[in-house]
Short mmCIF file of C-alpha atoms and ligand atoms in Angstrom, two decimals:
data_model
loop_
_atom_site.label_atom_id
_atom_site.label_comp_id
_atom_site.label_asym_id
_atom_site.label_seq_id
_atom_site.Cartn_x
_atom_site.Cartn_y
_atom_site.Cartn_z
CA UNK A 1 -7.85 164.49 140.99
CA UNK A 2 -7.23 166.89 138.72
CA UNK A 3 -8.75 166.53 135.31
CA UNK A 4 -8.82 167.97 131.73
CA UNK A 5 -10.49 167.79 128.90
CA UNK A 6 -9.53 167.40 124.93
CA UNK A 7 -10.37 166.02 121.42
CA UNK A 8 -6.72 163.62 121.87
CA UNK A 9 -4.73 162.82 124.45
CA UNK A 10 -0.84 162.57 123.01
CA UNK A 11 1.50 160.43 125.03
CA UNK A 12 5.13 160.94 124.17
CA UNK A 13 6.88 163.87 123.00
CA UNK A 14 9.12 162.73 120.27
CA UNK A 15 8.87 163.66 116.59
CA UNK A 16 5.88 161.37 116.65
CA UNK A 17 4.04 162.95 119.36
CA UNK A 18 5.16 166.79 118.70
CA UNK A 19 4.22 166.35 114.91
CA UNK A 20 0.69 164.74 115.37
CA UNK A 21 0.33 167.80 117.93
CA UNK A 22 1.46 170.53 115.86
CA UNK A 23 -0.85 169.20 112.81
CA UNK A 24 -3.73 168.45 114.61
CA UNK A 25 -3.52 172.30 116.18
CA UNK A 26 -3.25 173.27 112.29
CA UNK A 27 -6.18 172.03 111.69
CA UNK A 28 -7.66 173.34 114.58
CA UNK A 29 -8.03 170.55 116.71
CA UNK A 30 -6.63 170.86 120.40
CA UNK A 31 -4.88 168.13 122.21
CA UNK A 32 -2.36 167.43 125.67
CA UNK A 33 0.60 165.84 124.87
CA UNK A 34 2.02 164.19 127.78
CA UNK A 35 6.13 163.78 128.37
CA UNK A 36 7.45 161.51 130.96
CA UNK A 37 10.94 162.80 130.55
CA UNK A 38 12.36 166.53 130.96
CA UNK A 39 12.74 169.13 128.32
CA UNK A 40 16.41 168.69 128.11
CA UNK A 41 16.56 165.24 127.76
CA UNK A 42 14.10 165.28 124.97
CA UNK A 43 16.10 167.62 122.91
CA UNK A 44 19.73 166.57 124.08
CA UNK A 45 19.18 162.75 123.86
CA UNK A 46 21.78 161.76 120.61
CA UNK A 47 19.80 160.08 117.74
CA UNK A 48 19.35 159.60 114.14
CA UNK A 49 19.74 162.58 111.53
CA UNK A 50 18.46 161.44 108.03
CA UNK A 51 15.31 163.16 106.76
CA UNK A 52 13.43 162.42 103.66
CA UNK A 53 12.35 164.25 101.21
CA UNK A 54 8.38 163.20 102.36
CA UNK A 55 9.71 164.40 105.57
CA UNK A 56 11.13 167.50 104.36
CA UNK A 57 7.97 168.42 102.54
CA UNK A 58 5.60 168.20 105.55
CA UNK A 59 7.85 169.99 107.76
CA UNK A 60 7.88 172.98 105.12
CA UNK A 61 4.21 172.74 104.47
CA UNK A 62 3.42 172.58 108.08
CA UNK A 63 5.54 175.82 108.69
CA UNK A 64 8.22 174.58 110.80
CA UNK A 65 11.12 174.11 108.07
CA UNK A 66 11.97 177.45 108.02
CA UNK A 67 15.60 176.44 110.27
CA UNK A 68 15.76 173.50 108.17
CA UNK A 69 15.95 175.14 104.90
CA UNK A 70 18.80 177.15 106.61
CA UNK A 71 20.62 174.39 108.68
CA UNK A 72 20.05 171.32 106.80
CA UNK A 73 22.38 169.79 104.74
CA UNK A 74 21.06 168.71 101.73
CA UNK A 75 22.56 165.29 100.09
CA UNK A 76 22.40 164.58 96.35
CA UNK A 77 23.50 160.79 96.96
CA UNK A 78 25.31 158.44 99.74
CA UNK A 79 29.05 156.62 98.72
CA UNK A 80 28.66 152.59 99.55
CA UNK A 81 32.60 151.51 100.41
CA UNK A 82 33.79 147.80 99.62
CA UNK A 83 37.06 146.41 98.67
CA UNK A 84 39.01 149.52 99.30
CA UNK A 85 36.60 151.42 96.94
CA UNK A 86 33.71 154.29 97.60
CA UNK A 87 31.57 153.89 94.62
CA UNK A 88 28.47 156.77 94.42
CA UNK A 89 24.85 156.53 94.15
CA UNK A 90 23.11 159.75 92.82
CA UNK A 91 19.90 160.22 94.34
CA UNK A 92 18.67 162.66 92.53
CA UNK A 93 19.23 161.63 89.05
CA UNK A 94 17.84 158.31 89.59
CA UNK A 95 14.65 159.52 91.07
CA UNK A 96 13.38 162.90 89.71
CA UNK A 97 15.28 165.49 92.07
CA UNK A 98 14.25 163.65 95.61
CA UNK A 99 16.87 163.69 97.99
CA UNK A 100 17.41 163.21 101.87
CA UNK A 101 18.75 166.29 104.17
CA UNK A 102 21.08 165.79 107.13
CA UNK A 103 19.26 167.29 109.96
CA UNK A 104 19.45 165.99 113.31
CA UNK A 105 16.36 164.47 115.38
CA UNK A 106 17.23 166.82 118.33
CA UNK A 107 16.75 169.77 116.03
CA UNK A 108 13.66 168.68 114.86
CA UNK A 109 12.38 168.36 118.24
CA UNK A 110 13.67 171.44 119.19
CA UNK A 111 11.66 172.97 116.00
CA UNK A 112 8.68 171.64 117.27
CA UNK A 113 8.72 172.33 120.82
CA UNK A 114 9.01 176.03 119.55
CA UNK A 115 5.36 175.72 117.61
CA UNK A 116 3.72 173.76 120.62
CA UNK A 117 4.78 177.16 122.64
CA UNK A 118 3.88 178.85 120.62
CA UNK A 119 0.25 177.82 119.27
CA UNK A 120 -0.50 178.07 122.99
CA UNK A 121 -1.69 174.49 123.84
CA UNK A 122 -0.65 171.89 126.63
CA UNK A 123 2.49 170.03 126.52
CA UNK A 124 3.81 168.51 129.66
CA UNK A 125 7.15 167.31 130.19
CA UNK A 126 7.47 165.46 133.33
CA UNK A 127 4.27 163.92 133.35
CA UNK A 128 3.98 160.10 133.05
CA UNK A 129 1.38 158.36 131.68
CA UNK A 130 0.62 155.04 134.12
CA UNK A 131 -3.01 154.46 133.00
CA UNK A 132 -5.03 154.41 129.81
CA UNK A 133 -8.48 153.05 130.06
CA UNK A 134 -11.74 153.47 128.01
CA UNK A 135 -10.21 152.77 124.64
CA UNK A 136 -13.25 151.90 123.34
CA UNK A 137 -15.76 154.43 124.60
CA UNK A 138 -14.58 157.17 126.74
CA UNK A 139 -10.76 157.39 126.34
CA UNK A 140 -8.64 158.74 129.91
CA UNK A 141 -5.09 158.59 130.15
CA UNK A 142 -4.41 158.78 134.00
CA UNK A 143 -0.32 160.36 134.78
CA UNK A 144 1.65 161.64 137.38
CA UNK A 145 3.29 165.29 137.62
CA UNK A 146 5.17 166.32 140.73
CA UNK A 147 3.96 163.16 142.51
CA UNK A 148 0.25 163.43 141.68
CA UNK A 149 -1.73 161.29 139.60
CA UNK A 150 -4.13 164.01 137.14
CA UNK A 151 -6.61 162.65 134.34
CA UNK A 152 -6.86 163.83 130.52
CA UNK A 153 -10.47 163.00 129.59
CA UNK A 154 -10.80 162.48 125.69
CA UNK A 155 -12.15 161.97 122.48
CA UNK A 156 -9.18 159.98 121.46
CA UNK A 157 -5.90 158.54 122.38
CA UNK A 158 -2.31 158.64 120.12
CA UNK A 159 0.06 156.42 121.75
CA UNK A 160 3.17 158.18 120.73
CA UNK A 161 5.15 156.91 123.56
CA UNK A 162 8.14 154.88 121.51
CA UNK A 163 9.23 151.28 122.12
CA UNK A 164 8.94 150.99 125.82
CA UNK A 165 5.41 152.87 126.22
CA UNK A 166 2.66 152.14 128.13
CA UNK A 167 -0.19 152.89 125.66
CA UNK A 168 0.45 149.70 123.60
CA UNK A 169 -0.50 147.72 127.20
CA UNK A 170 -3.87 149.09 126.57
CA UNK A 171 -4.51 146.83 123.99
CA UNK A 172 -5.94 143.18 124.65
CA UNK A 173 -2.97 141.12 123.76
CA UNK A 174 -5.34 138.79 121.75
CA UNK A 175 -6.18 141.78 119.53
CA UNK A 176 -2.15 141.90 118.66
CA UNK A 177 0.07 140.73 116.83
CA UNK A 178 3.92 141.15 117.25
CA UNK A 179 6.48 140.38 114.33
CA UNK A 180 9.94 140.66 115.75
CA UNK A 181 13.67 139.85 114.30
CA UNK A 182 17.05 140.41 116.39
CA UNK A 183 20.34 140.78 114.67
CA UNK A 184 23.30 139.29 116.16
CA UNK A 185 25.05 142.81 116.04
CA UNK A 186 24.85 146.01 117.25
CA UNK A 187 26.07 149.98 116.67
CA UNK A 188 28.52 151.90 118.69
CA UNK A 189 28.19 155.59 117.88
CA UNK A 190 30.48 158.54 118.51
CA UNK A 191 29.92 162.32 117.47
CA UNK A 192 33.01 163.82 117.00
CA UNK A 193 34.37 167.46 117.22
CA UNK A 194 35.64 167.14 113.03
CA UNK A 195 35.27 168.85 110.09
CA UNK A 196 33.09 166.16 107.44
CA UNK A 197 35.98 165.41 105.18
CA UNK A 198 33.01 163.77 102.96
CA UNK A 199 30.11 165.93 102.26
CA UNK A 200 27.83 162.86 101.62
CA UNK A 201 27.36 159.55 103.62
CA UNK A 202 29.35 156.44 103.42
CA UNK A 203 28.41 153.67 104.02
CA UNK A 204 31.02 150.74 104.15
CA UNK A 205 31.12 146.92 104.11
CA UNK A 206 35.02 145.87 105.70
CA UNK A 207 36.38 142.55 106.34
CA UNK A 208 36.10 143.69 110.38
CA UNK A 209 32.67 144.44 109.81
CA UNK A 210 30.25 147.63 109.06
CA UNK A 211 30.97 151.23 109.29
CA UNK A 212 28.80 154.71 108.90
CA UNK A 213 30.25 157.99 107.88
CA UNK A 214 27.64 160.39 108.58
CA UNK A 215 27.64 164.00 109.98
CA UNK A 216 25.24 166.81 111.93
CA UNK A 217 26.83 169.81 110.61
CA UNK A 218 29.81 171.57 109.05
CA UNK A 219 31.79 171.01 112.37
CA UNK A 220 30.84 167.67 113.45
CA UNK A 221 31.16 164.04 111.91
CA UNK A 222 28.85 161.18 112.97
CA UNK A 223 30.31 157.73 113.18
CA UNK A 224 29.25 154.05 113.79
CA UNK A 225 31.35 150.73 113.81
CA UNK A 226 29.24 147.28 114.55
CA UNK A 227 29.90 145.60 116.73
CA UNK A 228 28.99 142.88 119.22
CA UNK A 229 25.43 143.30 121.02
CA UNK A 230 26.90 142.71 124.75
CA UNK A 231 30.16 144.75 123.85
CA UNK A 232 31.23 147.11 126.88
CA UNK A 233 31.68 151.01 125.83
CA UNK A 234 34.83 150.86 128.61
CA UNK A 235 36.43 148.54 126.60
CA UNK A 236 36.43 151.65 123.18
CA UNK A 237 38.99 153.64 124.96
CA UNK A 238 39.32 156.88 121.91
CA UNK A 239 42.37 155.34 120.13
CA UNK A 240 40.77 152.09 120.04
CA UNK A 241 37.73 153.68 117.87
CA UNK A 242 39.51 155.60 115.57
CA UNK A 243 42.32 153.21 114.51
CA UNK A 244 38.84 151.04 114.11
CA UNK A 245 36.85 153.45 112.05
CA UNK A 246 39.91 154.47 110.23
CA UNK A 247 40.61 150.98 109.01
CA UNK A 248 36.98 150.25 107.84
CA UNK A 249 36.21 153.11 105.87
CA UNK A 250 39.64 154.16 104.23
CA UNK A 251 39.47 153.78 100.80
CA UNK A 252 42.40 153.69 98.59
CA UNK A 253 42.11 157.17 96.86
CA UNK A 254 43.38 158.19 100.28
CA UNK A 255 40.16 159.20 101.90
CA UNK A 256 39.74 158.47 105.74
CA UNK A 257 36.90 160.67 107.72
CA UNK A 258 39.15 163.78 109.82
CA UNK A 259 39.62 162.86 113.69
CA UNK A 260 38.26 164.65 116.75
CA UNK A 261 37.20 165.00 120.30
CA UNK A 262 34.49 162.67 120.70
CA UNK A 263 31.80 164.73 122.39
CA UNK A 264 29.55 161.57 123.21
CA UNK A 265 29.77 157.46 123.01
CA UNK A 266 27.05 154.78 123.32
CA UNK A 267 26.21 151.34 122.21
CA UNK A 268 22.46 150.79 120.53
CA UNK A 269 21.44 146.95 119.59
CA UNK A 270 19.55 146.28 116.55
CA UNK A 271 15.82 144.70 115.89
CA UNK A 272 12.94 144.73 114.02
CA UNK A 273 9.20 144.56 115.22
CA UNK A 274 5.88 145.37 114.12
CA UNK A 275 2.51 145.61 115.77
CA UNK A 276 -0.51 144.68 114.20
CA UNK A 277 -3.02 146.11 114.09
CA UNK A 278 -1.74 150.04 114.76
CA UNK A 279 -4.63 150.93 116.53
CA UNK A 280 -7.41 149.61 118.78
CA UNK A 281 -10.91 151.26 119.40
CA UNK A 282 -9.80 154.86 119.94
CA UNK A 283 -6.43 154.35 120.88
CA UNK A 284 -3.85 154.57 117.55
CA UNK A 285 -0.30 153.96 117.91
CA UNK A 286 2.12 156.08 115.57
CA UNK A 287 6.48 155.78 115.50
CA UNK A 288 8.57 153.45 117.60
CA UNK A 289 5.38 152.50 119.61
CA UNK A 290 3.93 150.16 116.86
CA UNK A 291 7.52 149.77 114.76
CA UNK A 292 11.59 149.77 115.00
CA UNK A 293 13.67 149.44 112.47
CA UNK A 294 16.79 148.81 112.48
CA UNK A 295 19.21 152.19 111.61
CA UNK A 296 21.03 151.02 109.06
CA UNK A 297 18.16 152.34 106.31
CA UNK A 298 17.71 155.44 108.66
CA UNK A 299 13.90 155.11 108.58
CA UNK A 300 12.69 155.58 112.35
CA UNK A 301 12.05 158.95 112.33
CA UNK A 302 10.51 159.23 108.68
CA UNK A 303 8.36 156.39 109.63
CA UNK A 304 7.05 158.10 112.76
CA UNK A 305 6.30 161.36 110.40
CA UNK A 306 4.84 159.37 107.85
CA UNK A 307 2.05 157.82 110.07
CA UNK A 308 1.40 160.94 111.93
CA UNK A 309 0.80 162.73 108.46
CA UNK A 310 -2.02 159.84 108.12
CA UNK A 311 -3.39 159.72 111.66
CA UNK A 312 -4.05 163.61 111.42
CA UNK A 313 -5.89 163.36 108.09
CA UNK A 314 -7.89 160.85 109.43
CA UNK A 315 -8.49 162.61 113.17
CA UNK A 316 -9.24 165.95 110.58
CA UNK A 317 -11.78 164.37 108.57
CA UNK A 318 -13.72 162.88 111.33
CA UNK A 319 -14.30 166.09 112.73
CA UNK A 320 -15.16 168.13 109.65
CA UNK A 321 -17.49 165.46 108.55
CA UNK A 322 -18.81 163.30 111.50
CA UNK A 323 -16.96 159.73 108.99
CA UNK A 324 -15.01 157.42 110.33
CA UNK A 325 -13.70 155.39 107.25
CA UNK A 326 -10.08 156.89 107.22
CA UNK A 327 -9.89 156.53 111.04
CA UNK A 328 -10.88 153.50 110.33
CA UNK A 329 -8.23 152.22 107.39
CA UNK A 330 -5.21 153.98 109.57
CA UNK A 331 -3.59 150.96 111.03
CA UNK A 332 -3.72 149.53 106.72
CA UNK A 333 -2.82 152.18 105.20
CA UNK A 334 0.54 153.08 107.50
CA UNK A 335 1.49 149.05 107.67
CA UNK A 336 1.93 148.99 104.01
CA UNK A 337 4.73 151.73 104.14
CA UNK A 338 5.84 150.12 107.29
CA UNK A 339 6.97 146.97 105.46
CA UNK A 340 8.22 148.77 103.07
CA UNK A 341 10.69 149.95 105.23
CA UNK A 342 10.86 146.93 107.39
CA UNK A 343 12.22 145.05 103.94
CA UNK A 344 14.66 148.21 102.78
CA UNK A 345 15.73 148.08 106.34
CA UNK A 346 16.61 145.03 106.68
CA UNK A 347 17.83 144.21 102.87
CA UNK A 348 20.69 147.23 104.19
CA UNK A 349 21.43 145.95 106.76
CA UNK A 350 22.16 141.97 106.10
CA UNK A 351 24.16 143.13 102.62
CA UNK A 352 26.09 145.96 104.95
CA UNK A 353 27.08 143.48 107.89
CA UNK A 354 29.08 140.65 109.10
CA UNK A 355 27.00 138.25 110.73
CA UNK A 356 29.27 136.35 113.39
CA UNK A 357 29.44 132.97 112.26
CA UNK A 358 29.44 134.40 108.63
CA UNK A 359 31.40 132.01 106.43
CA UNK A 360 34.07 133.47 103.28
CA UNK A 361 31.18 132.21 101.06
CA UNK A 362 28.60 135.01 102.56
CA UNK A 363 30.84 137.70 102.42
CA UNK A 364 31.91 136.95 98.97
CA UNK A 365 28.21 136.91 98.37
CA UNK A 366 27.84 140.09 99.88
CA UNK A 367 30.48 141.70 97.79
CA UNK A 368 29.30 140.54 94.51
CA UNK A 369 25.81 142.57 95.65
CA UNK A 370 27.60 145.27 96.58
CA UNK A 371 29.18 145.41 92.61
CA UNK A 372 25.48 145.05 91.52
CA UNK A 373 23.84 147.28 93.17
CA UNK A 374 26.48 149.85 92.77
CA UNK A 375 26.80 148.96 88.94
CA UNK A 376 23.21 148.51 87.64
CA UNK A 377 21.04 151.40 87.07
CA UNK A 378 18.11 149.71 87.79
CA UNK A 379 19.85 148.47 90.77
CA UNK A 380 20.66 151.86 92.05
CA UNK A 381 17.52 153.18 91.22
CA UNK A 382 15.95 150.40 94.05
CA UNK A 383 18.27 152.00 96.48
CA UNK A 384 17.74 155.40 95.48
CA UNK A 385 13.51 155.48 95.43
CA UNK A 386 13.60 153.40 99.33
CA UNK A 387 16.03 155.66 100.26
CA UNK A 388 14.72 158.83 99.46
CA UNK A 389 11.44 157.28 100.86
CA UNK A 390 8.61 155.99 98.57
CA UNK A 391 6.35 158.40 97.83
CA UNK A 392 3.43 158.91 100.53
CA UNK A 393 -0.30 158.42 99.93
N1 APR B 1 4.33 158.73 129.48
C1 APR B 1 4.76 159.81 128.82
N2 APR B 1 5.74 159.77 127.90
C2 APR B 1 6.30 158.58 127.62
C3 APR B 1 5.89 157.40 128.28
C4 APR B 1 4.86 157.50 129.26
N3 APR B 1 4.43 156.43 129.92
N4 APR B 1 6.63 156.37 127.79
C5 APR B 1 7.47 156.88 126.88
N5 APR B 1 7.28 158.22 126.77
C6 APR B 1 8.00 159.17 125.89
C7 APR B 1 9.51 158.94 125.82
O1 APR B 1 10.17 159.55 126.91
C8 APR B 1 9.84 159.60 124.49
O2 APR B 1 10.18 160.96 124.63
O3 APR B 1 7.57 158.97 124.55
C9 APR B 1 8.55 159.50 123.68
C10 APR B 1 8.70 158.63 122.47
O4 APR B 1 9.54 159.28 121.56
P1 APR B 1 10.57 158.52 120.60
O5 APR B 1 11.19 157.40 121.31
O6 APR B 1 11.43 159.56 120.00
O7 APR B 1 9.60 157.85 119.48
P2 APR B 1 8.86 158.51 118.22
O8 APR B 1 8.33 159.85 118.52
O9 APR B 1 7.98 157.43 117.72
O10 APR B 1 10.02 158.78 117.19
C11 APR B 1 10.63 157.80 116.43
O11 APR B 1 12.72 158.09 117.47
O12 APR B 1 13.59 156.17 118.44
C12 APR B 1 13.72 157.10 117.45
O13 APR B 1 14.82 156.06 115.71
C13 APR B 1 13.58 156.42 116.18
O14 APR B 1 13.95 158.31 114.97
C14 APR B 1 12.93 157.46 115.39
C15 APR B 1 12.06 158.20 116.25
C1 PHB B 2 23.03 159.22 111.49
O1 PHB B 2 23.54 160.20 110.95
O2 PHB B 2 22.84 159.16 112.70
C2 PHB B 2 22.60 158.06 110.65
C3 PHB B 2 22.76 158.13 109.28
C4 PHB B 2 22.37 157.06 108.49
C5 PHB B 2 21.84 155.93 109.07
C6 PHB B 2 21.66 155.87 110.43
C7 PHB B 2 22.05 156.93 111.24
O3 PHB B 2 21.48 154.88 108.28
#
């Protein structure tokens, strides 16, 4: 079998995985990250494309925000719609000058694969992890590449490997604990070939139900409608989804988001879950494999950065100094932020949607909170400093 050696093993390749890589190699550490998907896929699969300002930060600092500062759209506030109305939330006078930048997932990705190549260390796409074993001595995360199962020996393991990894199995399930929540609703997505005819989100409460106005750049608009978790995509023939989208987020000054080709389609459901503890002997899970939220605070992908930032402080000061306390405190010190987010999450997501057997009384309810928090200062300001993200450690 073949076999190599490193200080951590990284299984998974998304943000999670290709950050923790790229900082660890900063700080002269080496690892393998392992991919079971192709290179493509990784950077064409369609996801979310909020970043935060903590998110921003580290990818400047780190030295991979240099296409960022060029491409990314930079967004002073978002518009919540009710009632017919957009009313606007300024994030940046409510919270010192933080504010979130449009950038999508697939470009940060892309970003990143470009420093893995070029600091010169292993990243395998292709290569499934089926094993990990020896999570609390000698770490080895057994895959398989072109039909051969090869072994990464190491000092420790980062399950990066999102919400349907392997490296969470690892773990005794009476060392776990798993909080879950479903909704009763889910997100069909488009991105269309249109011009943004906002140049901030909106985010809008209708009668029919939720809708997102969002965007990836100057030439194409990012939409979402909710709808029902078992809904068929065959059954949102084009016309269909824009007379839908146009009647949820119109508002009566006249604005409606500009029509398109729609370049891709797909239907994501919507949960919560967190693990508990993150981490286990040498193994430490960081992103979607110890938490998903659900989109509707757009906080996957700054979660995923945010614990990575900690894990490779930690992994760092281990090997400068021989201590283990911050390896130790990881799994604490990322779960606070995660409920953080898991509450912001889902506080935007039950005022923003109609739950099925919703009665007139809840959605009046939810309209009066919409007023508030679009109407208070110091209600806006608890939007604004979530949204942005709280600030890190
Ligand atoms: N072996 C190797 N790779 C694996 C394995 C395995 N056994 N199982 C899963 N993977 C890979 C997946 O193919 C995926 O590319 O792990 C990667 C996990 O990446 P993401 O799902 O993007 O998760 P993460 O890096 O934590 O990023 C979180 O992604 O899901 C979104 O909304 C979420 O934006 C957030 C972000
Ligand atoms: C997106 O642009 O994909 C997006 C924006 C905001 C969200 C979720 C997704 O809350």
């Amino acid at each position: 079998m073949k076999r190599v050696r490193t200080q951590a093993g990284i299984v998974g390749a998304g943000p999670a995985g290709l950050m923790l890589g790229h900082l660890l190699h900063l700080h002269g550490i080496d690892s393998v990250i392992l991919e079971r998907r192709s290179e493509e896929y990784v950077i064409e699969r369609v996801r979310a494309g909020v970043l935060e300002q903590g998110t921003v930060d580290l990818m400047r600092e780190s030295g991979v925000g240099e296409r960022l500062g060029r491409e990314g759209l930079r967004h002073a506030g978002i518009y919540l719609s009710f009632g017919g109305v957009r009313r606007h939330i300024g994030f940046e006078q409510l919270t010192g000058g933080r504010s979130i930048t449009v950038y999508g997932q697939n470009e940060v990705v892309k970003d990143l694969i470009a420093a893995r190549r070029a600091s010169g260390r292993v990243l395998e796409f292709e290569a499934e992890a089926v094993r990990i074993s020896g999570v609390d001595s000698q770490p080895r995360v057994v895959y398989r590449k072109d039909g051969e199962e090869c072994e990464v020996v190491c000092d420790f393991v980062a399950g990066c490997d999102g919400s349907h990894g392997v490296c969470r199995q690892a773990i005794p399930e009476e060392c776990l604990r798993v909080y879950e929540r479903e909704y009763p609703f889910a997100w069909l997505g488009i991105l269309a070939k249109a011009a943004p005819s906002s140049g901030e989100l909106v985010y809008s409460l209708h009668e029919r139900g939720f809708a997102l106005f969002s965007m990836r750049s100057p030439a194409v608009t990012r939409l979402y409608l909710q709808c029902a978790p078992d809904e068929d995509i065959e059954d949102w023939p084009d016309e269909r989804l824009w007379g839908e989208l146009t009647a949820r987020l119109s508002t009566v000054d006249g604005w409606r988001p500009n029509r398109g080709d729609v370049m891709q389609k797909g239907i994501t459901g919507m949960r919560s879950s967190v693990v508990e503890p993150m981490q286990h002997g040498r193994l430490f899970l960081a992103g979607d494999a110890a938490h998903i939220v659900p989109p509707t605070g757009a906080k996957g992908l700054n979660l995923a950065m945010a614990d990575v930032r900690v894990l490779a402080g930690a992994l760092e000061n281990y090997y400068r100094t021989g201590r283990q306390e911050l390896l130790n405190s990881y799994s604490d010190r990322c779960l606070r932020r995660v409920w953080q987010a898991q509450r912001f999450s889902w506080w935007m997501t039950t005022m923003l949607h109609r739950a099925p057997d919703g009665n007139a009384f809840d959605y009046r309810r939810q309209l009066a909170e919409l007023e508030y928090v679009t109407s208070s200062r110091a209600a806006m300001t608890a939007l604004a400093e979530n949204y942005v993200g709280l600030p890190l450690e």
